[in-house]
């Protein structure tokens, strides 16, 4: 009898491999452990600094963080040659203290550029040659500063239009399409270990955008440019159908040897909130995580803010909101519990 008890005790002590753990996770960090993927959130840096309850939930729930705005060019170099790293450093330091990985967002975008840059290009005081040097210095300075502290960079963000044409940003207009290869090479030289991504929205379903982005990736790979991943932003709305082919689109990029990440997931709704809308929202979140887990190369699921208290949606979509996993009081919504119920395939 005694040997049986000892045997049972030894069996009970054997740690279950992550995928065999079928209990409902305690929280999203536990879900990340069980499923073996990074579960993250964009971080509003003012809230991280000023709101203890926000900071507590962020650090309890997430293994991965993205600077919502603190690492954008207008934030880090508001005046030419004058760098303001304090907010970005605060995010990176908090992540280090809380066993979180950091996603860098974003080195090159057409939005949130500092006025000195856009004005200089517009009035011609910054010509194409100088613009390329400025871009190289920006990418190199920022990627080098956080060398070894950023798991992956959104190197370029939103470079393709919804009709499949290349976005006519100041970068394409003045530097030509080669700027994309340039910035990937500069980022890789500055931080050889960081994974380098293209990030965009509507890649979940928009065929022209998907096809052009696939072509960009193949062209970069043919040039030997270091590109490692594709970021699907995942900004969904329950007033639209769920993008049912998302997993297959993920697989098409994965087949090129890329990592896949859900980088900015949120599911907005036309207000007011109702129990039915919350149920549909939960289904969308659940399907998105299930789609990610069904693709081996998808190992990151990041929400674009975790609380309705701080979401970009109300300011950008009039009459819409409630897009996040937790409400304004940081109480979990059905979508949060739906994610905890998702099992690894
Ligand atoms: O920092 C200024 C502040 O000084 C000023 O008082 C205030 C009022 O004008 O504006 C503040 O800047 C705002 C900034 O967020 C920081 O809060 C800008 O107005 C506002 O436009 C900006 O919005 C951000 C938006 O990108 C800009 O396009 C959102 O917070 C951010 O969530 C959103 O994130 C993007 C991703 O980077 C890329 N994918 C799409 C996603 C949603 O648009």
CSV table of C-alpha atoms in Angstrom, one decimal, residues 132-314:
chain,number,residue,atom,x,y,z
A,132,UNK,CA,17.4,59.1,-46.8
A,133,UNK,CA,20.2,59.9,-44.3
A,134,UNK,CA,17.6,61.1,-41.8
A,135,UNK,CA,15.7,57.9,-42.1
A,136,UNK,CA,18.8,55.8,-41.8
A,137,UNK,CA,19.9,57.7,-38.7
A,138,UNK,CA,16.4,57.3,-37.1
A,139,UNK,CA,16.2,53.6,-37.7
A,140,UNK,CA,19.8,53.0,-36.6
A,141,UNK,CA,19.6,55.2,-33.5
A,142,UNK,CA,16.3,53.7,-32.2
A,143,UNK,CA,17.1,50.1,-33.0
A,144,UNK,CA,20.6,50.4,-31.6
A,145,UNK,CA,19.3,52.1,-28.4
A,146,UNK,CA,17.0,49.1,-27.7
A,147,UNK,CA,19.4,46.4,-29.0
A,148,UNK,CA,18.7,43.1,-27.2
A,149,UNK,CA,15.6,44.6,-25.5
A,150,UNK,CA,13.1,44.3,-28.4
A,151,UNK,CA,12.0,40.8,-29.5
A,152,UNK,CA,10.5,42.1,-32.7
A,153,UNK,CA,10.2,45.4,-34.5
A,154,UNK,CA,7.4,46.6,-36.7
A,155,UNK,CA,10.0,47.9,-39.2
A,156,UNK,CA,7.5,49.3,-41.6
A,157,UNK,CA,3.8,49.9,-40.8
A,158,UNK,CA,0.9,50.1,-43.3
A,159,UNK,CA,2.8,50.4,-46.5
A,160,UNK,CA,0.1,49.0,-48.8
A,161,UNK,CA,-3.3,50.7,-49.6
A,162,UNK,CA,-6.6,48.7,-49.5
A,163,UNK,CA,-6.6,48.6,-53.3
A,164,UNK,CA,-3.3,46.9,-53.3
A,165,UNK,CA,-1.2,49.8,-54.5
A,166,UNK,CA,1.8,51.0,-52.5
A,167,UNK,CA,1.0,53.8,-50.1
A,168,UNK,CA,2.3,57.1,-51.5
A,169,UNK,CA,3.9,58.2,-48.2
A,170,UNK,CA,6.8,60.7,-48.1
A,171,UNK,CA,9.0,57.6,-48.0
A,172,UNK,CA,7.8,56.2,-51.3
A,173,UNK,CA,7.4,59.5,-53.0
A,174,UNK,CA,10.9,60.8,-52.3
A,175,UNK,CA,13.0,57.6,-51.8
A,176,UNK,CA,11.3,55.2,-54.2
A,177,UNK,CA,10.2,51.6,-53.3
A,178,UNK,CA,13.8,50.6,-52.3
A,179,UNK,CA,13.3,52.4,-49.0
A,180,UNK,CA,11.6,49.2,-47.5
A,181,UNK,CA,14.7,47.0,-48.2
A,182,UNK,CA,16.9,49.8,-46.9
A,183,UNK,CA,15.1,50.1,-43.5
A,184,UNK,CA,15.1,46.4,-43.0
A,185,UNK,CA,18.8,46.2,-43.6
A,186,UNK,CA,19.6,49.2,-41.3
A,187,UNK,CA,17.4,47.7,-38.5
A,188,UNK,CA,19.1,44.3,-38.9
A,189,UNK,CA,22.6,45.9,-38.7
A,190,UNK,CA,21.6,47.9,-35.6
A,191,UNK,CA,20.1,44.9,-33.8
A,192,UNK,CA,20.9,41.6,-35.5
A,193,UNK,CA,18.8,39.6,-33.0
A,194,UNK,CA,15.5,41.4,-33.3
A,195,UNK,CA,12.9,39.8,-35.5
A,196,UNK,CA,11.9,42.3,-38.3
A,197,UNK,CA,8.3,42.6,-39.4
A,198,UNK,CA,5.9,44.2,-41.9
A,199,UNK,CA,2.8,45.2,-40.0
A,200,UNK,CA,-0.6,46.2,-41.5
A,201,UNK,CA,-4.4,46.2,-41.0
A,202,UNK,CA,-7.0,44.5,-43.1
A,203,UNK,CA,-4.5,41.8,-44.1
A,204,UNK,CA,-7.0,39.4,-42.4
A,205,UNK,CA,-9.3,39.6,-45.4
A,206,UNK,CA,-8.4,42.2,-48.1
A,207,UNK,CA,-7.2,40.2,-51.1
A,208,UNK,CA,-5.4,43.1,-53.1
A,209,UNK,CA,-3.6,44.1,-49.9
A,210,UNK,CA,-2.7,40.5,-49.1
A,211,UNK,CA,-1.3,39.8,-52.6
A,212,UNK,CA,0.8,43.0,-52.7
A,213,UNK,CA,2.2,42.3,-49.3
A,214,UNK,CA,3.1,38.7,-50.3
A,215,UNK,CA,4.9,40.2,-53.4
A,216,UNK,CA,6.8,42.6,-51.2
A,217,UNK,CA,7.9,39.8,-48.9
A,218,UNK,CA,9.0,37.6,-51.8
A,219,UNK,CA,10.9,40.5,-53.4
A,220,UNK,CA,12.7,41.3,-50.2
A,221,UNK,CA,13.6,37.6,-49.7
A,222,UNK,CA,14.9,37.5,-53.3
A,223,UNK,CA,17.2,40.4,-52.4
A,224,UNK,CA,18.4,38.6,-49.3
A,225,UNK,CA,16.8,41.3,-47.1
A,226,UNK,CA,16.4,40.1,-43.5
A,227,UNK,CA,12.6,40.0,-43.0
A,228,UNK,CA,11.2,37.6,-40.3
A,229,UNK,CA,7.6,38.2,-39.8
A,230,UNK,CA,4.2,39.6,-40.8
A,231,UNK,CA,2.0,41.4,-38.3
A,232,UNK,CA,-1.8,41.2,-38.7
A,233,UNK,CA,-3.2,44.2,-36.8
A,234,UNK,CA,-6.6,42.6,-36.3
A,235,UNK,CA,-8.8,45.7,-35.8
A,236,UNK,CA,-12.2,44.1,-36.2
A,237,UNK,CA,-15.8,45.2,-35.6
A,238,UNK,CA,-18.8,43.1,-34.8
A,239,UNK,CA,-20.8,45.1,-37.3
A,240,UNK,CA,-18.7,43.4,-40.0
A,241,UNK,CA,-18.3,39.7,-40.7
A,242,UNK,CA,-15.5,37.8,-38.9
A,243,UNK,CA,-12.7,37.4,-41.5
A,244,UNK,CA,-13.3,33.6,-41.9
A,245,UNK,CA,-10.2,33.0,-44.1
A,246,UNK,CA,-7.7,34.6,-41.7
A,247,UNK,CA,-6.0,31.4,-40.8
A,248,UNK,CA,-5.4,30.5,-44.4
A,249,UNK,CA,-3.9,33.9,-45.0
A,250,UNK,CA,-1.7,33.4,-42.1
A,251,UNK,CA,-0.5,30.1,-43.6
A,252,UNK,CA,0.3,31.8,-46.9
A,253,UNK,CA,2.8,34.1,-45.1
A,254,UNK,CA,4.0,31.2,-42.9
A,255,UNK,CA,4.7,29.2,-46.1
A,256,UNK,CA,7.3,31.9,-47.0
A,257,UNK,CA,9.1,31.0,-43.8
A,258,UNK,CA,7.8,34.0,-41.8
A,259,UNK,CA,6.6,34.3,-38.2
A,260,UNK,CA,3.0,35.4,-37.9
A,261,UNK,CA,1.7,37.7,-35.2
A,262,UNK,CA,-1.6,39.2,-34.3
A,263,UNK,CA,-0.3,42.6,-33.3
A,264,UNK,CA,-3.2,45.0,-32.5
A,265,UNK,CA,-6.3,43.0,-31.9
A,266,UNK,CA,-9.5,44.7,-30.8
A,267,UNK,CA,-13.2,44.2,-31.7
A,268,UNK,CA,-15.2,47.4,-31.7
A,269,UNK,CA,-19.0,47.8,-31.7
A,270,UNK,CA,-21.6,50.4,-32.4
A,271,UNK,CA,-22.6,51.7,-29.0
A,272,UNK,CA,-24.5,51.2,-26.7
A,273,UNK,CA,-23.1,48.0,-25.4
A,274,UNK,CA,-25.6,45.1,-25.0
A,275,UNK,CA,-25.2,41.5,-23.7
A,276,UNK,CA,-25.7,40.3,-27.3
A,277,UNK,CA,-23.0,42.5,-28.7
A,278,UNK,CA,-20.6,41.4,-25.9
A,279,UNK,CA,-21.3,37.8,-26.8
A,280,UNK,CA,-20.5,38.4,-30.5
A,281,UNK,CA,-17.4,40.3,-29.5
A,282,UNK,CA,-16.3,37.3,-27.4
A,283,UNK,CA,-16.8,35.0,-30.4
A,284,UNK,CA,-14.6,37.2,-32.6
A,285,UNK,CA,-11.8,37.3,-30.0
A,286,UNK,CA,-12.1,33.5,-29.5
A,287,UNK,CA,-12.0,32.8,-33.2
A,288,UNK,CA,-9.0,35.0,-33.7
A,289,UNK,CA,-6.9,33.3,-31.0
A,290,UNK,CA,-8.1,29.9,-32.3
A,291,UNK,CA,-7.0,30.9,-35.8
A,292,UNK,CA,-3.6,32.0,-34.5
A,293,UNK,CA,-3.1,28.7,-32.6
A,294,UNK,CA,-4.1,26.7,-35.7
A,295,UNK,CA,-1.0,28.1,-37.5
A,296,UNK,CA,2.3,26.8,-36.1
A,297,UNK,CA,4.1,30.0,-37.1
A,298,UNK,CA,1.6,32.2,-35.2
A,299,UNK,CA,3.2,32.6,-31.8
A,300,UNK,CA,2.0,36.1,-30.7
A,301,UNK,CA,-1.5,37.4,-29.9
A,302,UNK,CA,-1.4,41.1,-28.8
A,303,UNK,CA,-4.4,43.3,-28.1
A,304,UNK,CA,-4.4,47.0,-28.9
A,305,UNK,CA,-5.0,48.0,-25.3
A,306,UNK,CA,-6.7,45.7,-22.7
A,307,UNK,CA,-9.3,48.1,-21.2
A,308,UNK,CA,-12.0,50.3,-22.6
A,309,UNK,CA,-10.7,53.0,-20.3
A,310,UNK,CA,-7.9,53.6,-22.8
A,311,UNK,CA,-8.8,52.6,-26.4
A,312,UNK,CA,-8.1,54.5,-29.6
A,313,UNK,CA,-11.5,53.5,-31.0
A,314,UNK,CA,-13.9,56.1,-29.6
